[in-house]
Amino acid sequence: MAGTLRRLVRFAGAAVAVSTIGLSFVPSAVAADNGDPQTQIVGGTRASISQYPWTVFLTNTSGFQFCGGTLVSKTKVVTAAHCVKGTAASAVRVVSGREDKQSTAGTVTNVSKVWVHPSYTTATAGYDVAVLTLANAVNSAVLPLATPQDTALYAAGTNSTVLGWGTTSSGGSASRYLLKVDVPVTSDATCKTAYPQYSNTSMVCAGIPAGGKDSCQGDSGGPMVAGGKLIGVVSWGRGCALPNYPGVYARVAPYHAVLTAQINS
Ligand code: ARG
């Protein structure tokens, strides 16, 4: 298993940290799409890039998609720290305006700087946020960040939308097309029961008790949206879409100031 992960990580070309704990929150261990048009993020549906124009994906220099991201200004992308920590800016491309990974639609943009939250160590410890600076401005609409005033957006039961091109089941194949899934924000108590590592100062959870709807491997770094704002960044979870194990997202509001400083720099 570890050997496989190392191979896949090498193939991905991104120096993502590989965890050996049971929580599968990192490897971009994603294969080609299986071609089944019914497959989903996990339990989601196709999403139109024109409706979610700020949703981007990250590739290595070979074009392999390993994470997602959100365009928050014409030259800045918010993603997960675990997607890009230890990765040189020159090794990352940002693809915008492309719903179908096998098309050439949209724009591929070089990255000039990778900023990783300085306190980040591992996703389950929080601080799983990073900002990429683009070498060229991108002509797509941007998504605003949730602010510390947006407490209502984090209330249990708030409907959120999560987007990505990741796997459509735990250990399955990545999606060729952009997918989305609607999941309610989970209460702190529920998330803490599932995950002792959960902290509401750095994370937010979403999912339904029955499971079946979730983000999954390869969706990391991508947007969790509510109220027209970026409230979370796909971060980690136990498997994908398991009953009583919601997905865990980096909580954006607490990082609003530090992210904004990077976005405006
Ligand atoms: N860490 C994964 C990635 O690198 C995302 C995992 C999300 N897991 C979940 N059950 N929501 O793509």
PDB file of C-alpha atoms and ligand atoms in Angstrom:
ATOM      1  CA  MET A   1       0.000   0.000   0.000  1.00  0.00           C
ATOM      2  CA  ALA A   2       2.684   2.488   1.002  1.00  0.00           C
ATOM      3  CA  GLY A   3       4.603   1.592  -2.129  1.00  0.00           C
ATOM      4  CA  THR A   4       1.538   2.176  -4.256  1.00  0.00           C
ATOM      5  CA  LEU A   5       0.916   5.513  -2.622  1.00  0.00           C
ATOM      6  CA  ARG A   6       4.506   6.572  -3.176  1.00  0.00           C
ATOM      7  CA  ARG A   7       4.277   5.589  -6.824  1.00  0.00           C
ATOM      8  CA  LEU A   8       1.024   7.443  -7.312  1.00  0.00           C
ATOM      9  CA  VAL A   9       2.321  10.488  -5.522  1.00  0.00           C
ATOM     10  CA  ARG A  10       5.416  10.447  -7.709  1.00  0.00           C
ATOM     11  CA  PHE A  11       3.202  10.126 -10.746  1.00  0.00           C
ATOM     12  CA  ALA A  12       1.152  13.074  -9.533  1.00  0.00           C
ATOM     13  CA  GLY A  13       4.413  14.969  -9.352  1.00  0.00           C
ATOM     14  CA  ALA A  14       3.235  16.945  -6.377  1.00  0.00           C
ATOM     15  CA  ALA A  15       5.008  16.527  -3.085  1.00  0.00           C
ATOM     16  CA  VAL A  16       1.878  15.824  -1.099  1.00  0.00           C
ATOM     17  CA  ALA A  17       2.412  14.443   2.356  1.00  0.00           C
ATOM     18  CA  VAL A  18       1.320  10.835   2.692  1.00  0.00           C
ATOM     19  CA  SER A  19      -0.362   9.891   5.921  1.00  0.00           C
ATOM     20  CA  THR A  20      -0.171   6.390   7.246  1.00  0.00           C
ATOM     21  CA  ILE A  21      -3.013   6.890   9.710  1.00  0.00           C
ATOM     22  CA  GLY A  22      -6.392   5.445   8.888  1.00  0.00           C
ATOM     23  CA  LEU A  23      -7.830   8.773   7.841  1.00  0.00           C
ATOM     24  CA  SER A  24      -7.353   8.920   4.123  1.00  0.00           C
ATOM     25  CA  PHE A  25      -6.871  12.591   3.532  1.00  0.00           C
ATOM     26  CA  VAL A  26      -4.102  12.972   1.038  1.00  0.00           C
ATOM     27  CA  PRO A  27      -2.966  10.820  -1.792  1.00  0.00           C
ATOM     28  CA  SER A  28      -4.069  11.893  -5.191  1.00  0.00           C
ATOM     29  CA  ALA A  29      -4.403   8.217  -5.921  1.00  0.00           C
ATOM     30  CA  VAL A  30      -6.738   8.779  -8.780  1.00  0.00           C
ATOM     31  CA  ALA A  31      -6.949   6.897 -12.047  1.00  0.00           C
ATOM     32  CA  ALA A  32      -8.706   7.704 -15.297  1.00  0.00           C
ATOM     33  CA  ASP A  33     -12.442   8.241 -15.410  1.00  0.00           C
ATOM     34  CA  ASN A  34     -14.425   5.037 -15.775  1.00  0.00           C
ATOM     35  CA  GLY A  35     -16.662   6.664 -18.349  1.00  0.00           C
ATOM     36  CA  ASP A  36     -19.868   5.997 -16.439  1.00  0.00           C
ATOM     37  CA  PRO A  37     -21.954   9.164 -16.787  1.00  0.00           C
ATOM     38  CA  GLN A  38     -23.915   8.270 -13.646  1.00  0.00           C
ATOM     39  CA  THR A  39     -20.886   8.373 -11.383  1.00  0.00           C
ATOM     40  CA  GLN A  40     -20.633  11.267  -9.001  1.00  0.00           C
ATOM     41  CA  ILE A  41     -18.172  13.224  -6.605  1.00  0.00           C
ATOM     42  CA  VAL A  42     -19.765  10.772  -4.147  1.00  0.00           C
ATOM     43  CA  GLY A  43     -23.533  10.984  -4.414  1.00  0.00           C
ATOM     44  CA  GLY A  44     -23.480  14.180  -6.475  1.00  0.00           C
ATOM     45  CA  THR A  45     -24.289  15.374  -9.969  1.00  0.00           C
ATOM     46  CA  ARG A  46     -22.638  17.125 -12.911  1.00  0.00           C
ATOM     47  CA  ALA A  47     -21.974  20.832 -12.390  1.00  0.00           C
ATOM     48  CA  SER A  48     -21.628  23.445 -15.092  1.00  0.00           C
ATOM     49  CA  ILE A  49     -18.409  25.456 -15.000  1.00  0.00           C
ATOM     50  CA  SER A  50     -20.407  28.482 -16.180  1.00  0.00           C
ATOM     51  CA  GLN A  51     -22.439  28.258 -12.980  1.00  0.00           C
ATOM     52  CA  TYR A  52     -19.326  27.741 -10.805  1.00  0.00           C
ATOM     53  CA  PRO A  53     -16.694  29.718 -12.791  1.00  0.00           C
ATOM     54  CA  TRP A  54     -14.363  30.159  -9.793  1.00  0.00           C
ATOM     55  CA  THR A  55     -13.876  26.397  -9.390  1.00  0.00           C
ATOM     56  CA  VAL A  56     -10.409  25.422 -10.632  1.00  0.00           C
ATOM     57  CA  PHE A  57      -8.234  22.348 -10.561  1.00  0.00           C
ATOM     58  CA  LEU A  58      -4.531  21.926  -9.963  1.00  0.00           C
ATOM     59  CA  THR A  59      -2.323  19.792 -12.172  1.00  0.00           C
ATOM     60  CA  ASN A  60       1.326  18.876 -12.322  1.00  0.00           C
ATOM     61  CA  THR A  61       3.365  19.794 -15.395  1.00  0.00           C
ATOM     62  CA  SER A  62       2.084  16.627 -17.125  1.00  0.00           C
ATOM     63  CA  GLY A  63      -1.517  17.780 -16.768  1.00  0.00           C
ATOM     64  CA  PHE A  64      -2.418  15.271 -14.044  1.00  0.00           C
ATOM     65  CA  GLN A  65      -5.179  16.701 -11.812  1.00  0.00           C
ATOM     66  CA  PHE A  66      -4.315  16.217  -8.141  1.00  0.00           C
ATOM     67  CA  CYS A  67      -6.439  18.770  -6.258  1.00  0.00           C
ATOM     68  CA  GLY A  68      -9.049  21.503  -6.566  1.00  0.00           C
ATOM     69  CA  GLY A  69      -9.029  25.180  -5.726  1.00  0.00           C
ATOM     70  CA  THR A  70     -11.068  28.372  -5.727  1.00  0.00           C
ATOM     71  CA  LEU A  71     -10.313  31.556  -7.635  1.00  0.00           C
ATOM     72  CA  VAL A  72     -10.649  34.342  -5.063  1.00  0.00           C
ATOM     73  CA  SER A  73      -9.092  37.142  -7.119  1.00  0.00           C
ATOM     74  CA  LYS A  74      -7.902  37.350 -10.719  1.00  0.00           C
ATOM     75  CA  THR A  75      -4.430  36.219  -9.596  1.00  0.00           C
ATOM     76  CA  LYS A  76      -5.057  34.178  -6.413  1.00  0.00           C
ATOM     77  CA  VAL A  77      -6.338  30.676  -5.739  1.00  0.00           C
ATOM     78  CA  VAL A  78      -7.201  29.281  -2.311  1.00  0.00           C
ATOM     79  CA  THR A  79      -6.482  25.564  -1.944  1.00  0.00           C
ATOM     80  CA  ALA A  80      -5.519  23.104   0.801  1.00  0.00           C
ATOM     81  CA  ALA A  81      -2.061  23.245   2.372  1.00  0.00           C
ATOM     82  CA  HIS A  82      -1.782  19.453   2.070  1.00  0.00           C
ATOM     83  CA  CYS A  83      -2.184  19.797  -1.718  1.00  0.00           C
ATOM     84  CA  VAL A  84       0.852  21.988  -2.253  1.00  0.00           C
ATOM     85  CA  LYS A  85       3.098  21.906   0.809  1.00  0.00           C
ATOM     86  CA  GLY A  86       6.661  21.232  -0.323  1.00  0.00           C
ATOM     87  CA  THR A  87       5.723  21.738  -3.971  1.00  0.00           C
ATOM     88  CA  ALA A  88       7.590  24.315  -6.051  1.00  0.00           C
ATOM     89  CA  ALA A  89       5.451  26.949  -7.770  1.00  0.00           C
ATOM     90  CA  SER A  90       7.013  25.860 -11.060  1.00  0.00           C
ATOM     91  CA  ALA A  91       5.537  22.354 -10.618  1.00  0.00           C
ATOM     92  CA  VAL A  92       1.900  23.495 -10.380  1.00  0.00           C
ATOM     93  CA  ARG A  93      -0.610  24.620 -13.024  1.00  0.00           C
ATOM     94  CA  VAL A  94      -4.062  26.064 -12.378  1.00  0.00           C
ATOM     95  CA  VAL A  95      -6.778  25.123 -14.865  1.00  0.00           C
ATOM     96  CA  SER A  96      -9.778  27.468 -14.982  1.00  0.00           C
ATOM     97  CA  GLY A  97     -12.896  27.469 -17.142  1.00  0.00           C
ATOM     98  CA  ARG A  98     -12.645  23.738 -17.866  1.00  0.00           C
ATOM     99  CA  GLU A  99     -15.456  21.404 -16.811  1.00  0.00           C
ATOM    100  CA  ASP A 100     -14.223  18.359 -18.761  1.00  0.00           C
ATOM    101  CA  LYS A 101     -10.640  17.445 -17.873  1.00  0.00           C
ATOM    102  CA  GLN A 102     -10.268  15.817 -21.297  1.00  0.00           C
ATOM    103  CA  SER A 103     -11.105  19.056 -23.133  1.00  0.00           C
ATOM    104  CA  THR A 104      -8.830  22.020 -23.803  1.00  0.00           C
ATOM    105  CA  ALA A 105     -11.466  24.558 -22.737  1.00  0.00           C
ATOM    106  CA  GLY A 106     -10.473  27.457 -20.507  1.00  0.00           C
ATOM    107  CA  THR A 107      -7.008  28.485 -19.451  1.00  0.00           C
ATOM    108  CA  VAL A 108      -3.946  26.792 -17.983  1.00  0.00           C
ATOM    109  CA  THR A 109      -2.025  29.275 -15.830  1.00  0.00           C
ATOM    110  CA  ASN A 110       1.420  29.024 -14.282  1.00  0.00           C
ATOM    111  CA  VAL A 111       1.920  29.656 -10.589  1.00  0.00           C
ATOM    112  CA  SER A 112       4.514  32.170  -9.410  1.00  0.00           C
ATOM    113  CA  LYS A 113       4.219  31.630  -5.660  1.00  0.00           C
ATOM    114  CA  VAL A 114       2.953  28.987  -3.236  1.00  0.00           C
ATOM    115  CA  TRP A 115       2.040  30.216   0.240  1.00  0.00           C
ATOM    116  CA  VAL A 116       1.190  27.564   2.825  1.00  0.00           C
ATOM    117  CA  HIS A 117      -0.186  28.530   6.232  1.00  0.00           C
ATOM    118  CA  PRO A 118       2.970  28.676   8.392  1.00  0.00           C
ATOM    119  CA  SER A 119       1.351  26.639  11.181  1.00  0.00           C
ATOM    120  CA  TYR A 120       0.266  23.787   8.894  1.00  0.00           C
ATOM    121  CA  THR A 121       1.699  20.366   9.681  1.00  0.00           C
ATOM    122  CA  THR A 122      -0.975  17.816   8.781  1.00  0.00           C
ATOM    123  CA  ALA A 123      -4.621  18.191   7.750  1.00  0.00           C
ATOM    124  CA  THR A 124      -6.041  16.642  10.925  1.00  0.00           C
ATOM    125  CA  ALA A 125      -4.254  19.327  12.985  1.00  0.00           C
ATOM    126  CA  GLY A 126      -5.911  22.230  11.122  1.00  0.00           C
ATOM    127  CA  TYR A 127      -4.410  25.202   9.214  1.00  0.00           C
ATOM    128  CA  ASP A 128      -5.036  23.292   5.972  1.00  0.00           C
ATOM    129  CA  VAL A 129      -5.092  26.394   3.761  1.00  0.00           C
ATOM    130  CA  ALA A 130      -2.774  27.703   1.058  1.00  0.00           C
ATOM    131  CA  VAL A 131      -2.801  30.533  -1.477  1.00  0.00           C
ATOM    132  CA  LEU A 132      -1.355  30.256  -4.972  1.00  0.00           C
ATOM    133  CA  THR A 133      -0.327  33.382  -6.857  1.00  0.00           C
ATOM    134  CA  LEU A 134      -0.940  33.105 -10.591  1.00  0.00           C
ATOM    135  CA  ALA A 135       1.666  34.258 -13.093  1.00  0.00           C
ATOM    136  CA  ASN A 136      -1.113  35.807 -15.201  1.00  0.00           C
ATOM    137  CA  ALA A 137      -4.522  37.236 -14.338  1.00  0.00           C
ATOM    138  CA  VAL A 138      -7.432  34.901 -15.126  1.00  0.00           C
ATOM    139  CA  ASN A 139     -10.647  36.224 -16.629  1.00  0.00           C
ATOM    140  CA  SER A 140     -13.180  34.324 -14.525  1.00  0.00           C
ATOM    141  CA  ALA A 141     -15.565  35.412 -11.806  1.00  0.00           C
ATOM    142  CA  VAL A 142     -14.192  35.078  -8.289  1.00  0.00           C
ATOM    143  CA  LEU A 143     -15.754  33.815  -5.042  1.00  0.00           C
ATOM    144  CA  PRO A 144     -15.580  35.897  -1.833  1.00  0.00           C
ATOM    145  CA  LEU A 145     -14.253  34.376   1.386  1.00  0.00           C
ATOM    146  CA  ALA A 146     -16.478  33.895   4.417  1.00  0.00           C
ATOM    147  CA  THR A 147     -15.609  36.398   7.154  1.00  0.00           C
ATOM    148  CA  PRO A 148     -15.671  36.054  10.962  1.00  0.00           C
ATOM    149  CA  GLN A 149     -19.095  37.774  10.845  1.00  0.00           C
ATOM    150  CA  ASP A 150     -20.526  34.901   8.774  1.00  0.00           C
ATOM    151  CA  THR A 151     -21.327  32.734  11.794  1.00  0.00           C
ATOM    152  CA  ALA A 152     -24.777  31.847  10.399  1.00  0.00           C
ATOM    153  CA  LEU A 153     -23.170  30.105   7.430  1.00  0.00           C
ATOM    154  CA  TYR A 154     -21.521  27.661   9.841  1.00  0.00           C
ATOM    155  CA  ALA A 155     -24.695  26.783  11.748  1.00  0.00           C
ATOM    156  CA  ALA A 156     -25.534  23.071  11.785  1.00  0.00           C
ATOM    157  CA  GLY A 157     -27.914  22.285   8.946  1.00  0.00           C
ATOM    158  CA  THR A 158     -26.761  25.086   6.628  1.00  0.00           C
ATOM    159  CA  ASN A 159     -26.801  23.736   3.112  1.00  0.00           C
ATOM    160  CA  SER A 160     -23.405  23.807   1.435  1.00  0.00           C
ATOM    161  CA  THR A 161     -22.239  22.816  -2.020  1.00  0.00           C
ATOM    162  CA  VAL A 162     -18.925  21.044  -2.547  1.00  0.00           C
ATOM    163  CA  LEU A 163     -17.318  20.832  -5.989  1.00  0.00           C
ATOM    164  CA  GLY A 164     -14.526  18.816  -7.542  1.00  0.00           C
ATOM    165  CA  TRP A 165     -13.080  16.336 -10.004  1.00  0.00           C
ATOM    166  CA  GLY A 166     -12.040  13.781  -7.402  1.00  0.00           C
ATOM    167  CA  THR A 167     -12.905  10.129  -6.999  1.00  0.00           C
ATOM    168  CA  THR A 168     -16.526   9.030  -7.085  1.00  0.00           C
ATOM    169  CA  SER A 169     -15.999   6.442  -4.355  1.00  0.00           C
ATOM    170  CA  SER A 170     -13.309   5.761  -1.771  1.00  0.00           C
ATOM    171  CA  GLY A 171     -10.429   4.191  -3.684  1.00  0.00           C
ATOM    172  CA  GLY A 172     -12.334   4.651  -6.964  1.00  0.00           C
ATOM    173  CA  SER A 173     -11.603   6.582 -10.119  1.00  0.00           C
ATOM    174  CA  ALA A 174     -11.446  10.343 -10.473  1.00  0.00           C
ATOM    175  CA  SER A 175     -14.194  12.129 -12.343  1.00  0.00           C
ATOM    176  CA  ARG A 176     -13.606  13.388 -15.863  1.00  0.00           C
ATOM    177  CA  TYR A 177     -16.254  16.101 -15.315  1.00  0.00           C
ATOM    178  CA  LEU A 178     -16.795  18.677 -12.608  1.00  0.00           C
ATOM    179  CA  LEU A 179     -19.207  17.301 -10.016  1.00  0.00           C
ATOM    180  CA  LYS A 180     -21.042  18.863  -7.094  1.00  0.00           C
ATOM    181  CA  VAL A 181     -22.778  17.568  -4.026  1.00  0.00           C
ATOM    182  CA  ASP A 182     -25.032  19.379  -1.546  1.00  0.00           C
ATOM    183  CA  VAL A 183     -24.299  18.537   2.075  1.00  0.00           C
ATOM    184  CA  PRO A 184     -25.531  20.148   5.299  1.00  0.00           C
ATOM    185  CA  VAL A 185     -23.054  21.554   7.806  1.00  0.00           C
ATOM    186  CA  THR A 186     -22.697  19.143  10.733  1.00  0.00           C
ATOM    187  CA  SER A 187     -22.869  20.233  14.367  1.00  0.00           C
ATOM    188  CA  ASP A 188     -19.601  20.476  16.295  1.00  0.00           C
ATOM    189  CA  ALA A 189     -20.788  17.731  18.655  1.00  0.00           C
ATOM    190  CA  THR A 190     -21.551  15.341  15.796  1.00  0.00           C
ATOM    191  CA  CYS A 191     -18.215  15.967  14.156  1.00  0.00           C
ATOM    192  CA  LYS A 192     -16.301  15.620  17.401  1.00  0.00           C
ATOM    193  CA  THR A 193     -17.996  12.267  17.989  1.00  0.00           C
ATOM    194  CA  ALA A 194     -16.773  11.049  14.615  1.00  0.00           C
ATOM    195  CA  TYR A 195     -13.336  12.601  14.872  1.00  0.00           C
ATOM    196  CA  PRO A 196     -11.535  13.392  18.164  1.00  0.00           C
ATOM    197  CA  GLN A 197      -9.173  15.589  16.116  1.00  0.00           C
ATOM    198  CA  TYR A 198     -12.014  17.879  15.072  1.00  0.00           C
ATOM    199  CA  SER A 199     -11.650  21.514  16.128  1.00  0.00           C
ATOM    200  CA  ASN A 200     -14.222  24.176  15.318  1.00  0.00           C
ATOM    201  CA  THR A 201     -11.530  26.853  15.303  1.00  0.00           C
ATOM    202  CA  SER A 202      -9.924  25.425  12.188  1.00  0.00           C
ATOM    203  CA  MET A 203     -12.401  22.979  10.641  1.00  0.00           C
ATOM    204  CA  VAL A 204     -16.039  22.535   9.680  1.00  0.00           C
ATOM    205  CA  CYS A 205     -17.768  19.249   8.845  1.00  0.00           C
ATOM    206  CA  ALA A 206     -20.544  18.453   6.411  1.00  0.00           C
ATOM    207  CA  GLY A 207     -22.480  15.356   5.500  1.00  0.00           C
ATOM    208  CA  ILE A 208     -25.614  13.390   6.237  1.00  0.00           C
ATOM    209  CA  PRO A 209     -25.783  10.720   8.971  1.00  0.00           C
ATOM    210  CA  ALA A 210     -26.700   8.025   6.438  1.00  0.00           C
ATOM    211  CA  GLY A 211     -23.613   8.797   4.363  1.00  0.00           C
ATOM    212  CA  GLY A 212     -23.590   8.507   0.583  1.00  0.00           C
ATOM    213  CA  LYS A 213     -22.800  12.170  -0.106  1.00  0.00           C
ATOM    214  CA  ASP A 214     -19.298  13.536   0.325  1.00  0.00           C
ATOM    215  CA  SER A 215     -16.144  14.882  -1.213  1.00  0.00           C
ATOM    216  CA  CYS A 216     -13.406  12.320  -1.790  1.00  0.00           C
ATOM    217  CA  GLN A 217      -9.755  11.900  -2.839  1.00  0.00           C
ATOM    218  CA  GLY A 218      -8.735  14.452  -5.457  1.00  0.00           C
ATOM    219  CA  ASP A 219     -11.404  16.931  -4.350  1.00  0.00           C
ATOM    220  CA  SER A 220      -9.039  18.322  -1.731  1.00  0.00           C
ATOM    221  CA  GLY A 221      -8.399  22.029  -1.926  1.00  0.00           C
ATOM    222  CA  GLY A 222     -11.702  22.578  -3.695  1.00  0.00           C
ATOM    223  CA  PRO A 223     -14.588  24.795  -2.635  1.00  0.00           C
ATOM    224  CA  MET A 224     -17.276  24.294  -0.004  1.00  0.00           C
ATOM    225  CA  VAL A 225     -19.745  27.091  -0.680  1.00  0.00           C
ATOM    226  CA  ALA A 226     -22.684  28.547   1.249  1.00  0.00           C
ATOM    227  CA  GLY A 227     -24.438  31.894   0.989  1.00  0.00           C
ATOM    228  CA  GLY A 228     -22.368  32.772  -2.076  1.00  0.00           C
ATOM    229  CA  LYS A 229     -19.120  32.553  -0.123  1.00  0.00           C
ATOM    230  CA  LEU A 230     -16.224  30.158   0.315  1.00  0.00           C
ATOM    231  CA  ILE A 231     -16.854  28.707   3.786  1.00  0.00           C
ATOM    232  CA  GLY A 232     -14.576  25.660   3.587  1.00  0.00           C
ATOM    233  CA  VAL A 233     -11.782  23.918   1.715  1.00  0.00           C
ATOM    234  CA  VAL A 234     -11.930  20.143   1.134  1.00  0.00           C
ATOM    235  CA  SER A 235      -9.472  18.699   3.659  1.00  0.00           C
ATOM    236  CA  TRP A 236      -9.929  15.189   5.082  1.00  0.00           C
ATOM    237  CA  GLY A 237     -12.220  12.430   6.321  1.00  0.00           C
ATOM    238  CA  ARG A 238     -12.428   8.735   7.109  1.00  0.00           C
ATOM    239  CA  GLY A 239     -12.971   7.036   3.779  1.00  0.00           C
ATOM    240  CA  CYS A 240     -15.621   8.871   1.786  1.00  0.00           C
ATOM    241  CA  ALA A 241     -19.365   9.131   2.327  1.00  0.00           C
ATOM    242  CA  LEU A 242     -19.396   6.607   5.200  1.00  0.00           C
ATOM    243  CA  PRO A 243     -22.386   6.783   7.579  1.00  0.00           C
ATOM    244  CA  ASN A 244     -21.635   9.005  10.597  1.00  0.00           C
ATOM    245  CA  TYR A 245     -18.267  10.126   9.177  1.00  0.00           C
ATOM    246  CA  PRO A 246     -18.804  13.530   7.585  1.00  0.00           C
ATOM    247  CA  GLY A 247     -16.242  15.208   5.372  1.00  0.00           C
ATOM    248  CA  VAL A 248     -13.930  17.647   7.145  1.00  0.00           C
ATOM    249  CA  TYR A 249     -13.184  21.027   5.587  1.00  0.00           C
ATOM    250  CA  ALA A 250     -10.722  23.740   6.538  1.00  0.00           C
ATOM    251  CA  ARG A 251     -12.893  26.503   8.034  1.00  0.00           C
ATOM    252  CA  VAL A 252     -12.327  29.682   6.052  1.00  0.00           C
ATOM    253  CA  ALA A 253     -13.695  32.392   8.380  1.00  0.00           C
ATOM    254  CA  PRO A 254     -10.972  32.028  11.059  1.00  0.00           C
ATOM    255  CA  TYR A 255      -8.347  32.353   8.322  1.00  0.00           C
ATOM    256  CA  HIS A 256     -10.031  35.325   6.637  1.00  0.00           C
ATOM    257  CA  ALA A 257      -7.418  37.843   7.773  1.00  0.00           C
ATOM    258  CA  VAL A 258      -4.373  35.758   7.015  1.00  0.00           C
ATOM    259  CA  LEU A 259      -5.773  34.692   3.633  1.00  0.00           C
ATOM    260  CA  THR A 260      -6.780  38.238   2.738  1.00  0.00           C
ATOM    261  CA  ALA A 261      -3.249  39.436   3.529  1.00  0.00           C
ATOM    262  CA  GLN A 262      -1.935  36.914   0.974  1.00  0.00           C
ATOM    263  CA  ILE A 263      -4.639  37.696  -1.545  1.00  0.00           C
ATOM    264  CA  ASN A 264      -3.861  41.428  -1.407  1.00  0.00           C
ATOM    265  CA  SER A 265      -0.101  41.008  -1.485  1.00  0.00           C
TER     266      SER A 265
HETATM  267  N1  ARG B   1      -7.671  14.480   1.267  1.00  0.00           N
HETATM  268  C1  ARG B   1      -8.487  14.250   0.149  1.00  0.00           C
HETATM  269  C2  ARG B   1      -7.765  14.819  -1.059  1.00  0.00           C
HETATM  270  O1  ARG B   1      -6.560  14.978  -0.992  1.00  0.00           O
HETATM  271  C3  ARG B   1      -9.882  14.736   0.364  1.00  0.00           C
HETATM  272  C4  ARG B   1     -10.585  13.860   1.317  1.00  0.00           C
HETATM  273  C5  ARG B   1     -11.928  14.327   1.647  1.00  0.00           C
HETATM  274  N2  ARG B   1     -12.542  13.234   2.311  1.00  0.00           N
HETATM  275  C6  ARG B   1     -13.823  13.198   2.645  1.00  0.00           C
HETATM  276  N3  ARG B   1     -14.308  12.110   3.152  1.00  0.00           N
HETATM  277  N4  ARG B   1     -14.579  14.257   2.467  1.00  0.00           N
HETATM  278  O2  ARG B   1      -8.301  14.925  -2.129  1.00  0.00           O
END
